[in-house]
Every structure is written in structure tokens, then in C-alpha cells.
XYZ file of N, CA and C in Angstrom:
771
model
N 0.836 -1.185 -0.002
C -0.002 -0.019 0.007
C 0.900 1.234 0.005
N 0.482 2.251 -0.779
C 1.273 3.456 -0.890
C 1.083 4.359 0.375
N 2.140 5.112 0.719
C 2.020 6.040 1.831
C 0.986 7.124 1.553
N 0.323 7.615 2.570
C -0.573 8.769 2.497
C -0.213 9.718 3.620
N -0.646 10.959 3.523
C -0.334 11.919 4.602
C -1.079 11.454 5.890
N -0.481 11.856 6.995
C -1.092 11.501 8.292
C -2.522 11.977 8.381
N -2.768 13.227 7.974
C -4.128 13.738 8.056
C -5.093 12.953 7.197
N -4.624 12.499 6.006
C -5.499 11.724 5.171
C -5.700 10.339 5.721
N -4.651 9.770 6.392
C -4.820 8.482 6.975
C -5.879 8.475 8.016
N -5.958 9.486 8.841
C -6.994 9.600 9.886
C -8.349 9.765 9.256
N -8.421 10.471 8.121
C -9.654 10.668 7.451
C -10.096 9.335 6.809
N -9.197 8.598 6.161
C -9.509 7.342 5.520
C -9.996 6.315 6.538
N -9.455 6.396 7.765
C -9.944 5.477 8.834
C -11.271 5.919 9.434
N -11.760 7.086 9.032
C -13.033 7.594 9.503
C -13.006 8.176 10.882
N -11.789 8.480 11.377
C -11.725 9.015 12.734
C -12.080 10.515 12.748
N -11.666 11.234 11.733
C -11.820 12.676 11.650
C -11.906 13.095 10.192
N -12.474 14.284 9.917
C -12.322 14.839 8.591
C -10.842 15.226 8.376
N -10.418 15.488 7.151
C -9.040 15.824 6.950
C -8.677 17.161 7.615
N -9.559 18.101 7.590
C -9.278 19.399 8.252
C -9.251 19.244 9.785
N -10.126 18.423 10.339
C -10.092 18.160 11.734
C -8.824 17.433 12.131
N -8.428 16.475 11.290
C -7.198 15.717 11.572
C -6.022 16.657 11.595
N -5.897 17.552 10.623
C -4.782 18.496 10.605
C -4.745 19.313 11.874
N -5.897 19.789 12.322
C -5.954 20.612 13.549
C -5.517 19.786 14.786
N -5.976 18.535 14.834
C -5.594 17.685 15.973
C -4.080 17.401 15.977
N -3.534 17.201 14.773
C -2.080 16.904 14.651
C -1.286 18.136 15.108
N -1.648 19.285 14.586
C -0.924 20.537 14.938
C -1.041 20.826 16.435
N -2.130 20.410 17.056
C -2.289 20.615 18.484
C -1.601 19.584 19.362
N -0.909 18.619 18.726
C -0.162 17.611 19.455
C -1.001 16.488 20.046
N -2.217 16.310 19.489
C -3.119 15.322 20.032
C -3.024 13.932 19.374
N -2.147 13.837 18.342
C -2.019 12.604 17.592
C -0.642 12.001 17.802
N -0.596 10.666 17.982
C 0.724 9.971 18.089
C 0.771 8.926 16.990
N 2.010 8.699 16.517
C 2.345 7.623 15.549
C 3.314 6.723 16.207
N 2.950 5.467 16.396
C 3.782 4.492 17.102
C 4.165 4.993 18.465
N 3.274 5.687 19.142
C 3.483 6.128 20.494
C 4.184 7.453 20.656
N 4.571 8.075 19.553
C 5.316 9.315 19.643
C 4.468 10.465 19.028
N 4.482 11.635 19.616
C 3.660 12.731 19.120
C 4.058 13.107 17.685
N 3.094 13.372 16.868
C 3.329 13.806 15.495
C 2.746 15.236 15.344
N 3.473 16.073 14.643
C 3.031 17.470 14.507
C 2.926 17.923 13.066
N 3.176 17.015 12.109
C 3.131 17.347 10.686
C 1.980 16.641 10.005
N 0.897 17.345 9.618
C -0.236 16.698 8.962
C 0.124 16.043 7.675
N 1.247 16.505 7.035
C 1.642 15.918 5.770
C 2.597 14.757 5.895
N 2.905 14.344 7.108
C 3.856 13.247 7.339
C 3.332 11.989 6.640
N 4.164 11.307 5.798
C 3.693 10.123 5.121
C 3.681 8.918 6.063
N 2.565 8.191 5.999
C 2.432 6.929 6.790
C 1.784 5.897 5.888
N 2.007 4.648 6.257
C 1.365 3.512 5.526
C 0.344 2.884 6.427
N -0.910 2.947 6.033
C -1.990 2.371 6.859
C -1.713 0.870 7.057
N -1.878 0.440 8.275
C -1.662 -0.997 8.599
C -0.296 -1.263 9.069
N 0.660 -0.278 8.900
C 2.037 -0.491 9.321
C 2.474 0.432 10.443
N 1.531 1.290 10.938
C 1.790 2.170 12.038
C 0.638 2.113 13.033
N 0.945 2.447 14.294
C -0.098 2.574 15.290
C -0.492 4.030 15.511
N -1.709 4.375 15.250
C -2.169 5.741 15.382
C -3.076 5.863 16.598
N -2.973 7.027 17.254
C -3.855 7.282 18.397
C -4.216 8.740 18.489
N -5.366 9.059 18.969
C -5.797 10.429 19.201
C -6.142 10.588 20.652
N -5.469 11.521 21.340
C -5.629 11.711 22.796
C -5.422 10.405 23.540
N -4.480 9.604 23.050
C -4.149 8.324 23.718
C -5.039 7.171 23.388
N -6.077 7.407 22.587
C -7.011 6.350 22.219
C -6.629 5.802 20.826
N -6.402 4.495 20.703
C -5.965 3.931 19.428
C -7.072 4.168 18.344
N -6.617 4.417 17.165
C -7.503 4.531 15.994
C -7.408 3.250 15.212
N -8.472 2.478 15.219
C -8.466 1.190 14.570
C -9.407 1.179 13.380
N -9.055 0.462 12.299
C -10.007 0.336 11.203
C -11.230 -0.421 11.621
N -12.396 0.000 11.096
C -13.625 -0.683 11.409
C -13.662 -2.014 10.685
N -14.509 -2.941 11.174
C -14.730 -4.199 10.455
C -15.338 -3.874 9.105
N -15.282 -4.839 8.169
C -15.736 -4.579 6.813
C -17.194 -4.257 6.820
N -17.528 -3.091 6.257
C -18.912 -2.646 6.115
C -19.118 -1.978 4.811
N -20.312 -2.086 4.254
C -20.628 -1.399 3.008
C -22.099 -1.011 3.087
N -22.366 0.292 2.935
C -23.694 0.836 3.204
C -24.193 1.586 1.965
N -25.471 1.414 1.645
C -26.136 2.239 0.635
C -27.093 3.160 1.297
N -27.009 4.442 0.994
C -27.886 5.471 1.578
C -28.645 6.158 0.426
N -29.922 6.424 0.653
C -30.664 7.276 -0.291
C -30.569 8.681 0.236
N -29.594 9.406 -0.342
C -29.332 10.797 0.059
C -30.451 11.704 -0.351
N -31.063 12.450 0.602
C -32.068 13.447 0.189
C -31.407 14.718 -0.336
N -32.175 15.486 -1.033
C -31.671 16.848 -1.413
C -31.461 17.686 -0.175
N -30.535 18.651 -0.233
C -30.379 19.610 0.823
C -29.459 19.207 1.925
N -28.741 18.084 1.801
C -27.730 17.753 2.788
C -26.405 17.562 2.052
N -25.276 17.807 2.802
C -23.985 17.858 2.169
C -23.249 16.544 2.405
N -22.397 16.175 1.455
C -21.609 14.959 1.525
C -20.251 15.304 2.185
N -20.287 15.434 3.491
C -19.059 15.738 4.231
C -19.285 15.242 5.658
N -18.167 15.049 6.353
C -18.322 14.544 7.739
C -18.838 15.627 8.689
N -18.450 16.859 8.458
C -18.989 17.984 9.256
C -19.017 19.213 8.352
N -19.851 20.153 8.664
C -20.024 21.356 7.801
C -19.813 22.601 8.626
N -18.891 23.482 8.176
C -18.642 24.743 9.018
C -19.849 25.624 9.045
N -20.796 25.500 8.079
C -21.965 26.360 8.095
C -23.127 25.710 8.868
N -22.875 24.552 9.482
C -23.892 23.929 10.280
C -25.046 23.229 9.494
N -24.812 23.001 8.184
C -25.820 22.329 7.412
C -25.812 20.834 7.752
N -26.966 20.153 7.584
C -26.998 18.712 7.840
C -26.147 17.967 6.874
N -25.531 16.863 7.315
C -24.636 16.070 6.479
C -25.176 14.683 6.310
N -24.624 13.952 5.327
C -25.059 12.582 5.098
C -24.763 11.721 6.309
N -23.729 12.068 7.082
C -23.417 11.232 8.262
C -24.426 11.402 9.372
N -25.230 12.526 9.340
C -26.292 12.659 10.310
C -27.388 11.664 10.043
N -27.429 11.093 8.821
C -28.429 10.093 8.450
C -28.041 8.690 8.891
N -26.846 8.533 9.359
C -26.359 7.168 9.760
C -26.260 7.080 11.259
N -26.464 5.870 11.808
C -26.273 5.671 13.254
C -24.850 5.846 13.640
N -24.564 6.124 14.943
C -23.207 6.415 15.386
C -22.156 5.371 15.004
N -22.527 4.090 14.939
C -21.491 3.081 14.660
C -21.108 3.053 13.185
N -21.809 3.800 12.327
C -21.443 3.843 10.899
C -20.823 5.136 10.476
N -20.689 6.086 11.427
C -20.208 7.399 11.034
C -18.701 7.468 10.841
N -17.982 6.339 11.046
C -16.542 6.287 10.736
C -16.291 5.791 9.330
N -17.356 5.380 8.633
C -17.170 4.940 7.272
C -16.808 6.101 6.370
N -16.272 5.811 5.165
C -15.932 6.856 4.205
C -16.970 6.808 3.084
N -17.377 8.013 2.599
C -18.273 8.105 1.453
C -17.499 7.822 0.212
N -18.094 7.035 -0.701
C -17.472 6.704 -1.984
C -17.902 7.776 -2.982
N -17.078 8.808 -3.164
C -17.418 9.935 -4.028
C -18.409 10.838 -3.278
N -19.013 11.726 -4.037
C -19.884 12.748 -3.470
C -21.154 12.928 -4.315
N -22.174 13.448 -3.703
C -23.323 14.004 -4.407
C -23.484 15.430 -3.894
N -23.712 16.399 -4.795
C -23.759 17.764 -4.331
C -25.072 18.070 -3.603
N -25.137 19.246 -2.989
C -26.244 19.629 -2.107
C -27.604 19.353 -2.713
N -27.793 19.708 -3.980
C -29.107 19.631 -4.630
C -29.357 18.303 -5.286
N -28.396 17.360 -5.238
C -28.576 16.076 -5.868
C -28.993 15.044 -4.813
N -29.899 14.187 -5.195
C -30.388 13.083 -4.319
C -29.922 11.746 -4.910
N -30.223 10.690 -4.203
C -30.045 9.360 -4.741
C -29.014 8.503 -4.042
N -28.472 7.515 -4.761
C -27.636 6.451 -4.185
C -26.225 6.951 -3.856
N -25.945 6.897 -2.566
C -24.597 7.256 -2.056
C -24.088 6.053 -1.289
N -22.850 5.666 -1.558
C -22.282 4.478 -0.954
C -21.202 4.847 0.088
N -21.094 3.997 1.134
C -20.118 4.198 2.168
C -19.448 2.859 2.440
N -18.182 2.895 2.898
C -17.481 1.668 3.191
C -16.419 1.914 4.226
N -15.987 0.841 4.902
C -14.837 0.872 5.776
C -13.577 0.513 4.999
N -13.734 0.041 3.755
C -12.638 -0.471 2.939
C -12.125 0.582 1.995
N -11.087 1.304 2.471
C -10.595 2.463 1.704
C -9.934 2.043 0.399
N -9.380 0.841 0.346
C -8.839 0.380 -0.930
C -9.920 0.200 -1.980
N -11.030 -0.375 -1.547
C -12.166 -0.573 -2.435
C -12.737 0.798 -2.875
N -12.863 1.750 -1.893
C -13.348 3.077 -2.250
C -12.483 3.718 -3.300
N -11.166 3.652 -3.134
C -10.269 4.240 -4.143
C -10.427 3.607 -5.496
N -10.623 2.274 -5.515
C -10.782 1.561 -6.775
C -12.021 1.974 -7.500
N -13.123 2.117 -6.721
C -14.399 2.441 -7.353
C -14.455 3.865 -7.912
N -13.655 4.783 -7.337
C -13.688 6.145 -7.772
C -12.551 6.449 -8.765
N -11.685 5.497 -9.041
C -10.616 5.713 -10.034
C -11.172 5.688 -11.422
N -11.054 6.825 -12.170
C -11.578 6.900 -13.521
C -11.087 5.781 -14.447
N -9.916 5.242 -14.162
C -9.369 4.200 -15.064
C -10.256 2.960 -15.075
N -11.053 2.732 -14.029
C -11.897 1.528 -13.963
C -13.268 1.759 -14.574
N -13.624 3.002 -14.856
C -14.841 3.283 -15.587
C -16.114 2.722 -14.947
N -16.203 2.764 -13.632
C -17.433 2.251 -12.963
C -18.589 3.178 -13.332
N -19.643 2.684 -13.954
C -20.732 3.602 -14.361
C -21.589 4.084 -13.215
N -22.077 5.347 -13.341
C -23.055 5.910 -12.453
C -24.244 6.328 -13.318
N -25.446 5.995 -12.894
C -26.600 6.284 -13.687
C -27.485 7.325 -12.960
N -27.984 8.288 -13.711
C -28.749 9.378 -13.139
C -30.085 9.560 -13.878
N -31.152 9.871 -13.106
C -32.400 10.366 -13.661
C -32.316 11.864 -13.635
N -32.494 12.527 -14.756
C -32.244 13.954 -14.923
C -33.463 14.645 -15.475
N -33.843 15.745 -14.906
C -34.897 16.614 -15.452
C -34.262 17.948 -15.778
N -34.424 18.430 -17.026
C -33.907 19.728 -17.418
C -35.018 20.632 -17.860
N -34.804 21.898 -17.744
C -35.817 22.882 -18.104
C -35.889 23.018 -19.616
N -37.098 22.976 -20.185
C -37.289 23.154 -21.626
C -37.233 21.828 -22.397
N -37.617 21.906 -23.660
C -37.621 20.727 -24.518
C -36.251 20.544 -25.153
N -35.654 19.381 -24.921
C -34.334 19.045 -25.489
C -34.544 18.433 -26.816
N -34.247 19.126 -27.906
C -34.483 18.642 -29.249
C -33.444 17.572 -29.651
N -33.710 16.928 -30.818
C -32.845 15.859 -31.255
C -31.421 16.372 -31.552
N -31.292 17.582 -32.085
C -29.933 18.096 -32.387
C -29.167 18.318 -31.094
N -29.831 18.840 -30.034
C -29.179 19.097 -28.756
C -28.838 17.763 -28.107
N -29.721 16.798 -28.239
C -29.479 15.442 -27.700
C -28.224 14.842 -28.348
N -28.078 15.047 -29.659
C -26.910 14.527 -30.337
C -25.647 15.192 -29.812
N -25.718 16.506 -29.574
C -24.571 17.218 -29.034
C -24.238 16.762 -27.629
N -25.249 16.457 -26.834
C -25.009 15.939 -25.488
C -24.262 14.576 -25.528
N -24.665 13.723 -26.475
C -24.026 12.403 -26.597
C -22.625 12.527 -27.116
N -22.388 13.517 -28.003
C -21.045 13.726 -28.545
C -20.098 14.361 -27.531
N -20.642 15.073 -26.542
C -19.825 15.715 -25.530
C -19.591 17.169 -25.837
N -19.302 17.935 -24.759
C -19.008 19.391 -24.928
C -17.779 19.699 -24.152
N -17.206 20.897 -24.494
C -16.062 21.407 -23.746
C -16.573 22.409 -22.730
N -16.054 22.330 -21.499
C -16.526 23.274 -20.464
C -15.316 23.502 -19.529
N -14.876 24.791 -19.418
C -13.702 25.115 -18.587
C -12.523 24.229 -18.834
N -12.292 23.953 -20.112
C -11.108 23.179 -20.514
C -11.275 21.705 -20.322
N -12.408 21.198 -19.898
C -12.647 19.785 -19.783
C -13.684 19.284 -20.773
N -13.463 18.098 -21.293
C -14.452 17.516 -22.156
C -15.417 16.667 -21.337
N -16.700 17.040 -21.452
C -17.738 16.353 -20.723
C -18.488 15.480 -21.723
N -18.300 14.174 -21.593
C -18.952 13.263 -22.561
C -19.520 12.092 -21.797
N -20.831 12.054 -21.711
C -21.446 10.882 -20.987
C -21.285 9.607 -21.770
N -21.387 8.490 -21.089
C -21.331 7.183 -21.764
C -22.635 6.925 -22.482
N -23.727 7.466 -22.007
C -25.026 7.247 -22.656
C -26.013 8.303 -22.227
N -26.910 8.762 -23.099
C -27.980 9.684 -22.815
C -29.246 9.142 -23.478
N -30.304 9.027 -22.770
C -31.588 8.586 -23.346
C -32.704 9.457 -22.866
N -33.645 9.827 -23.742
C -34.842 10.598 -23.319
C -35.943 9.726 -22.895
N -36.508 10.001 -21.698
C -37.672 9.283 -21.226
C -38.941 9.922 -21.687
N -39.053 11.199 -21.593
C -40.197 11.972 -22.119
C -39.813 13.422 -22.193
N -40.495 14.187 -23.046
C -40.188 15.590 -23.160
C -41.398 16.353 -23.582
N -41.377 17.600 -23.148
C -42.463 18.570 -23.490
C -41.803 19.955 -23.576
N -42.583 20.950 -23.946
C -42.063 22.286 -24.011
C -41.523 22.770 -22.636
N -42.152 22.254 -21.591
C -41.832 22.682 -20.249
C -40.508 22.060 -19.736
N -40.365 20.742 -19.935
C -39.159 20.049 -19.400
C -38.906 18.754 -20.142
N -37.719 18.232 -19.951
C -37.331 16.966 -20.540
C -36.736 16.047 -19.444
N -37.169 14.789 -19.500
C -36.697 13.806 -18.545
C -35.733 12.882 -19.288
N -34.577 12.604 -18.671
C -33.541 11.800 -19.341
C -32.945 10.790 -18.323
N -32.273 9.795 -18.901
C -31.398 8.914 -18.147
C -29.967 9.130 -18.717
N -29.056 9.412 -17.801
C -27.648 9.698 -18.187
C -26.710 8.763 -17.473
N -25.788 8.186 -18.164
C -24.817 7.334 -17.580
C -23.412 7.871 -17.765
N -22.673 8.000 -16.659
C -21.301 8.532 -16.664
C -20.327 7.422 -16.225
N -19.056 7.566 -16.669
C -18.018 6.620 -16.203
C -16.821 7.319 -15.596
N -16.804 8.677 -15.621
C -15.643 9.422 -15.100
C -15.904 10.120 -13.763
N -17.119 10.622 -13.591
C -17.446 11.306 -12.301
C -16.718 12.624 -12.123
N -16.696 13.447 -13.193
C -16.114 14.782 -13.031
C -17.032 15.644 -12.149
N -16.469 16.710 -11.548
C -17.182 17.560 -10.694
C -18.399 18.146 -11.366
N -19.624 17.970 -10.856
C -20.887 18.509 -11.329
C -21.054 18.217 -12.839
N -20.650 17.077 -13.294
C -20.591 16.819 -14.723
C -21.948 16.925 -15.412
N -22.999 16.333 -14.823
C -24.281 16.360 -15.462
C -24.812 17.793 -15.560
N -24.730 18.535 -14.465
C -25.238 19.886 -14.485
C -24.462 20.775 -15.477
N -23.139 20.627 -15.496
C -22.342 21.435 -16.380
C -22.619 21.069 -17.853
N -22.806 19.811 -18.133
C -23.110 19.326 -19.481
C -24.355 20.021 -20.042
N -25.440 19.989 -19.312
C -26.686 20.508 -19.819
C -26.738 22.041 -19.753
N -26.102 22.652 -18.766
C -25.983 24.100 -18.755
C -25.212 24.601 -19.983
N -24.161 23.870 -20.393
C -23.412 24.261 -21.594
C -24.302 24.159 -22.857
N -25.352 23.328 -22.795
C -26.266 23.146 -23.924
C -27.500 24.052 -23.830
N -27.534 24.891 -22.744
C -28.600 25.870 -22.587
C -29.827 25.360 -21.869
N -29.654 24.276 -21.078
C -30.777 23.698 -20.332
C -30.374 23.469 -18.872
N -30.981 24.208 -17.960
C -30.676 24.076 -16.562
C -31.273 22.744 -16.000
N -30.498 22.068 -15.195
C -30.980 20.870 -14.514
C -31.820 21.296 -13.311
N -33.059 20.778 -13.281
C -33.971 21.131 -12.168
C -34.080 19.996 -11.149
N -33.755 18.779 -11.572
C -33.790 17.628 -10.650
C -32.770 16.600 -11.100
N -31.994 16.102 -10.117
C -30.963 15.130 -10.454
C -30.883 14.100 -9.364
N -31.068 12.823 -9.753
C -31.054 11.696 -8.791
C -30.165 10.588 -9.323
N -29.201 10.166 -8.487
C -28.416 9.031 -8.934
C -29.227 7.751 -8.605
N -29.460 6.969 -9.603
C -30.277 5.774 -9.443
C -29.444 4.457 -9.399
N -28.197 4.528 -9.816
C -27.366 3.294 -9.779
C -25.881 3.723 -9.723
N -25.094 2.850 -9.083
C -23.664 2.979 -9.069
C -23.122 1.597 -9.365
N -22.484 1.402 -10.550
C -22.177 0.053 -10.970
C -23.396 -0.776 -11.043
N -23.379 -1.953 -10.423
C -24.515 -2.864 -10.460
C -25.452 -2.687 -9.280
N -25.216 -1.710 -8.420
C -26.054 -1.475 -7.301
C -27.116 -0.411 -7.657
N -28.356 -0.636 -7.377
C -29.414 0.312 -7.722
C -30.080 0.864 -6.459
N -30.691 2.047 -6.654
C -31.407 2.660 -5.511
C -32.616 1.847 -5.080
N -33.235 1.223 -6.074
C -34.404 0.411 -5.772
C -35.506 1.162 -5.041
N -36.103 0.488 -4.027
C -37.185 1.117 -3.284
C -36.724 1.686 -1.948
N -35.395 1.925 -1.805
C -34.897 2.492 -0.592
C -35.505 3.887 -0.397
N -36.156 4.176 0.738
C -36.781 5.449 0.880
C -35.796 6.601 1.097
N -36.184 7.825 0.778
C -35.306 8.980 0.974
C -34.908 9.062 2.441
N -33.591 9.145 2.667
C -33.037 9.204 3.992
C -32.785 7.858 4.617
N -33.203 6.776 3.937
C -33.007 5.432 4.452
C -31.666 4.861 4.014
N -31.218 3.788 4.707
C -29.981 3.129 4.399
C -30.127 1.640 4.542
N -29.250 0.887 3.906
C -29.254 -0.550 4.104
C -27.797 -1.071 4.048
N -27.575 -2.189 4.685
C -26.312 -2.871 4.622
C -26.247 -3.608 3.315
N -25.083 -3.550 2.635
C -24.874 -4.283 1.382
C -23.856 -5.398 1.694
N -24.184 -6.613 1.379
C -23.339 -7.740 1.705
C -22.104 -7.821 0.779
N -21.098 -8.529 1.251
C -19.902 -8.719 0.384
C -20.212 -9.411 -0.911
N -21.067 -10.431 -0.946
C -21.412 -11.078 -2.230
C -22.100 -10.113 -3.180
N -22.994 -9.241 -2.627
C -23.653 -8.210 -3.447
C -22.623 -7.296 -4.083
N -21.680 -6.860 -3.291
C -20.649 -5.890 -3.790
C -19.804 -6.607 -4.866
N -19.464 -7.804 -4.641
C -18.635 -8.529 -5.677
C -19.414 -8.659 -6.968
N -20.726 -8.962 -6.842
C -21.500 -9.085 -8.076
C -21.712 -7.770 -8.738
N -21.807 -6.671 -8.006
C -22.088 -5.361 -8.547
C -20.862 -4.723 -9.188
N -19.668 -5.088 -8.719
C -18.463 -4.474 -9.180
C -17.364 -5.590 -9.561
N -17.593 -6.244 -10.656
C -16.668 -7.259 -11.062
C -15.232 -6.735 -11.192
N -14.277 -7.434 -10.609
C -12.861 -7.039 -10.671
C -12.429 -6.139 -9.576
N -13.352 -5.642 -8.773
C -12.985 -4.757 -7.628
C -12.337 -5.578 -6.527
N -11.393 -4.956 -5.809
C -10.718 -5.671 -4.689
C -11.590 -5.719 -3.454
N -12.605 -6.535 -3.448
C -13.577 -6.596 -2.381
C -13.129 -7.501 -1.193
N -12.872 -6.865 -0.067
C -12.629 -7.648 1.142
C -11.357 -8.434 1.190
N -10.385 -8.056 0.331
C -9.145 -8.868 0.301
C -8.260 -8.629 1.515
N -8.414 -7.485 2.156
C -7.542 -7.184 3.296
C -8.357 -6.784 4.499
N -9.583 -7.269 4.593
C -10.463 -6.879 5.681
C -11.013 -8.131 6.398
N -11.659 -7.910 7.452
C -12.300 -8.988 8.209
C -13.613 -9.372 7.589
N -14.402 -10.161 8.271
C -15.703 -10.617 7.782
C -16.673 -9.456 7.689
N -17.717 -9.665 6.870
C -18.735 -8.611 6.690
C -19.434 -8.336 8.006
N -19.954 -7.145 8.073
C -20.628 -6.691 9.303
C -21.996 -7.346 9.422
N -22.842 -6.853 10.381
C -24.123 -7.427 10.612
C -25.067 -7.269 9.407
N -26.283 -7.819 9.556
C -27.232 -7.840 8.469
C -27.785 -6.492 8.092
N -28.862 -6.497 7.392
C -29.400 -5.216 6.825
C -29.760 -4.256 7.923
N -29.496 -2.985 7.591
C -29.884 -1.962 8.554
C -31.292 -1.454 8.300
N -31.811 -0.687 9.211
C -33.139 -0.105 9.041
C -32.971 1.362 8.716
N -33.905 1.940 7.964
C -33.828 3.380 7.711
C -33.849 4.147 9.019
N -33.005 5.152 9.175
C -33.012 5.959 10.365
C -34.310 6.725 10.520
N -34.656 7.020 11.734
C -35.855 7.803 11.963
C -35.702 9.192 11.408
N -36.790 9.750 10.900
C -36.739 11.026 10.246
C -37.453 12.052 11.060
């Protein structure tokens, strides 16, 4: 395993956000192999060092994989300086050390995945592996055939080429158009930027699938445990559970709302 910064290591283990980790390190509250560490950028190799915060060991959680139906209006971060609700507020305390696999922005809802397996998280979000994400998209106005062809061909925006793997129209009217969009790269705000560049604002965006995992009938704000066999079937070739313990307990229940 490659070295990562000490601050990132604590974040990957789910102990603190990266900014919180840096503050704790600078305050002398973190030790590496029993000795105080003061440099957030210090390289460490997870699994080869003993980390502690205020004298309490930081241990990796047992293997867990969670699917959450993220509602609109909450942020994908461990804590928010503006006090906005976060996706971790939707999970019970024993799951709040997991890491989110990628992000969904404030106004986007749908399938968001979490795991204790940082190697798997890195694999799933690496563009080289082309893991597809599928979105149900509503845009303002009628998207004509010519514009649809341009969307499929891709557009340039801020020096980046935004080209979805697939775009299909579900229905359209003068008022709005409903589409299914599949991406394999996961660029920042890619769907919104794509259609804005084509002159159509996105009014609703929901991720319905990530790889072979689908949102299904999971209610908004609800979560469920995903088993290791499900993950292996959903992401062929992914390094699932190769360096972790057994899977966690059975299916979770949606948190109270």
C-alpha cells in the first residue's frame, strides 16, 4: 500500500475529517507508534503504524458497505462549517466512521455508498476503472434531437471535455425533458455542467445506480447494509474484502426522520 499523509490516513480510517485531523495533529493530540506527530503531511502507511488520538488507538472498522438514499439539501461531508445537515447525520453512530465513496452535491439526491474499505473506495472512484453511475435527470425546456446529439457527442466546459457514456430521453415537453444519463468518469458537477453548456438548466438530479447497485425502493433518508457477495456481483474485478475482516451485521433499518 502506498503512503498517504497522516491527516489523510486519519480521514480514511473515518476518525476525523481531513481538516479536523490536521488541527488535531498541529495541536499535538495525535501519536504515531506512540510518539507525538506534529506534521499533517507526514507520510504513513496504513496498517504499518499505530495511530492514536488523545491516547485512544484509532483502529480500522470491520468490513462494512452501506447504501444510503441521500435526500436533497444535505452535504456529503463529515462535518459542515456552516452547520448544514450532512449525510453522516443520516447514519447511526456506529457507521459514522465509514468513508463516502465519491460525493453528491447539495441539490442532488439518490444512491450514495459508504465503506470501511478504503482500498475498495479508491478503486471504485478511479476513472481508469470506468465504474458507471446512472442518473435520472430533469432539465428545463424541450431538449431537441440536435441538442441530444450534441449531449451524446460531448461538450467542452472550462477546459474539460464532458462526454457521458449514454444519454436517453424518457419523455419531453415544452416545459421540461426527462432523461437517463450514464457517466463513467465522475467529473465535478458533470451532469449539471453538460446541460448548462447546452442551454438547459438541470432542475432535478437523482443518482439511481452505481455500478450494479441500484437505488431500488430505498426510501429517501434510508440506508441498508450491502453484503460482500452483493458488492462482488455489482463491481466485477474490484478488490472486495481482500484485506479486511468478515462482513458486518445484516441489513440496517432506515433511520428515523
